[in-house]
Short mmCIF file of C-alpha atoms in Angstrom, two decimals:
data_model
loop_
_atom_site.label_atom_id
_atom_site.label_comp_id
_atom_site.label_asym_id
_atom_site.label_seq_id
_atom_site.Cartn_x
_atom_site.Cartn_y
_atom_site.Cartn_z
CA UNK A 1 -1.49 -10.16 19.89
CA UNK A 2 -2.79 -8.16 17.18
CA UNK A 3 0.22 -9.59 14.64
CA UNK A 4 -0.60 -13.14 16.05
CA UNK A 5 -4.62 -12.56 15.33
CA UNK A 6 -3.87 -10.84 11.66
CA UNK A 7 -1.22 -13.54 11.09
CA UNK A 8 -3.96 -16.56 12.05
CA UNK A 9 -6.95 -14.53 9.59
CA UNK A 10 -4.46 -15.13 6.95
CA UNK A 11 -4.22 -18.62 6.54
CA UNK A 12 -7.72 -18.61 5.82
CA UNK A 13 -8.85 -16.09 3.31
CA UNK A 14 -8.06 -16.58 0.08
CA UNK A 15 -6.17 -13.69 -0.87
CA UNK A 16 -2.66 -13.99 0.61
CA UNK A 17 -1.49 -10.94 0.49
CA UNK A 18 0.41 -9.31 3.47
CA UNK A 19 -1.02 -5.66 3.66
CA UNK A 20 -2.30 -5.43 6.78
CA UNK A 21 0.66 -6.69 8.05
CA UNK A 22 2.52 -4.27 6.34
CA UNK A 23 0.37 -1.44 7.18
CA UNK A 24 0.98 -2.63 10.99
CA UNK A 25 4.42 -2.71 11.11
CA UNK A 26 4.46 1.01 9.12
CA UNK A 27 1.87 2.69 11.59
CA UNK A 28 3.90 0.80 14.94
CA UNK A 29 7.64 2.78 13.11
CA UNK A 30 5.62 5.70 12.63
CA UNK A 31 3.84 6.18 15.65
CA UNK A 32 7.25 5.21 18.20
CA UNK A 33 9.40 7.83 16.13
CA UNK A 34 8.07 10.75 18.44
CA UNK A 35 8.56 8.70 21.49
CA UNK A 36 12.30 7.69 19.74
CA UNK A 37 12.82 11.42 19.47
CA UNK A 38 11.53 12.50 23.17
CA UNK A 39 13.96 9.23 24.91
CA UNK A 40 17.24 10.44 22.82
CA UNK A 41 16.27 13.91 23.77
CA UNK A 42 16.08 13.08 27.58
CA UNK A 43 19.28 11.02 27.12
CA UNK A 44 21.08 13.88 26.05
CA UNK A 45 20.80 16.12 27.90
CA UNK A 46 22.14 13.74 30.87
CA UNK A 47 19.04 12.90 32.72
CA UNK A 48 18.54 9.06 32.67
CA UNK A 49 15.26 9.22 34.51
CA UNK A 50 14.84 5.23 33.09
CA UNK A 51 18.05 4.02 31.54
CA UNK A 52 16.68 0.54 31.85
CA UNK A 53 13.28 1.52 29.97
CA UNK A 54 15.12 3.38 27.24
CA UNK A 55 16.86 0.62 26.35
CA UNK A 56 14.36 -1.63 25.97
CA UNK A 57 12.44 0.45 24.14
CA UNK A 58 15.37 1.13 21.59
CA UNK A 59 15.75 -2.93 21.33
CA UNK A 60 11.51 -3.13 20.51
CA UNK A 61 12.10 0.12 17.77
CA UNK A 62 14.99 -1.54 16.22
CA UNK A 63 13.15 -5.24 16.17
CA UNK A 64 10.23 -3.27 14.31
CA UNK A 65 12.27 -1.33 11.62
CA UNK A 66 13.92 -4.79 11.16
CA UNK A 67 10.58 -6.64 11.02
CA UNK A 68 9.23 -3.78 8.63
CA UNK A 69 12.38 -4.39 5.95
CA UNK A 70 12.21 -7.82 6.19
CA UNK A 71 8.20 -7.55 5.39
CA UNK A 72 9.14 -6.11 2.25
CA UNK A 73 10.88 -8.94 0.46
CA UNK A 74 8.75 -11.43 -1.44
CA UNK A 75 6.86 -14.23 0.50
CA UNK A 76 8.04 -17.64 -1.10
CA UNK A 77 5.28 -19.76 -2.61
CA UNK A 78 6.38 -23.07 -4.99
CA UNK A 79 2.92 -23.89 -5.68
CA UNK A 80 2.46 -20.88 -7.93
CA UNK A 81 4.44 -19.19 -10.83
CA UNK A 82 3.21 -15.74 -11.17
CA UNK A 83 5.36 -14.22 -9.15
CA UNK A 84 2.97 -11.47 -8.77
CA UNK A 85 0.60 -13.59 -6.02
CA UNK A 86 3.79 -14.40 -4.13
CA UNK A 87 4.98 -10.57 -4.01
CA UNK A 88 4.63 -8.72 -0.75
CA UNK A 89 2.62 -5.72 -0.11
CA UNK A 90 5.61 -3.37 -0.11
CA UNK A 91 7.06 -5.54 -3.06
CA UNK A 92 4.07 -4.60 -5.45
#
């Protein structure tokens, strides 16, 4: 919800920059890698206490690092050729 509401405020302000986005998707990696690190732990040492919510969660983590590369590449914009005001947060 909160990518969905951040995503929305964006199409109005003038300013299209994507760091909040980017700052969201780099606090979401950074905050899960301790809960990463506690679920492989568990796993091996050969308790599966939730197999099924382990892997889901490893599905989510690897959607978000994905999401968090692909927020670094360049948003494309024809109506403008500075490529500076189409660059991503990351990007510049």
């Amino acid at each position: 919800l909160l990518v969905l509401l951040i995503q929305h405020s964006r199409r109005w302000c003038i300013q299209k920059d994507s760091w909040f986005l980017s700052l969201f998707w780099i606090l979401s990696v950074l905050c899960g890698v301790f809960q990463f690190q506690t679920l492989i732990r568990t796993l091996l040492k050969g308790s599966n206490f939730n197999l099924a919510y382990s892997c889901l969660f490893f599905i989510c983590y690897a959607l978000q690092i994905l999401i968090l590369i692909l927020s670094a590449f360049s948003e494309k914009d024809a109506s403008s050729n500075n490529p500076s005001f189409t660059a991503s947060f990351l990007s510049s």
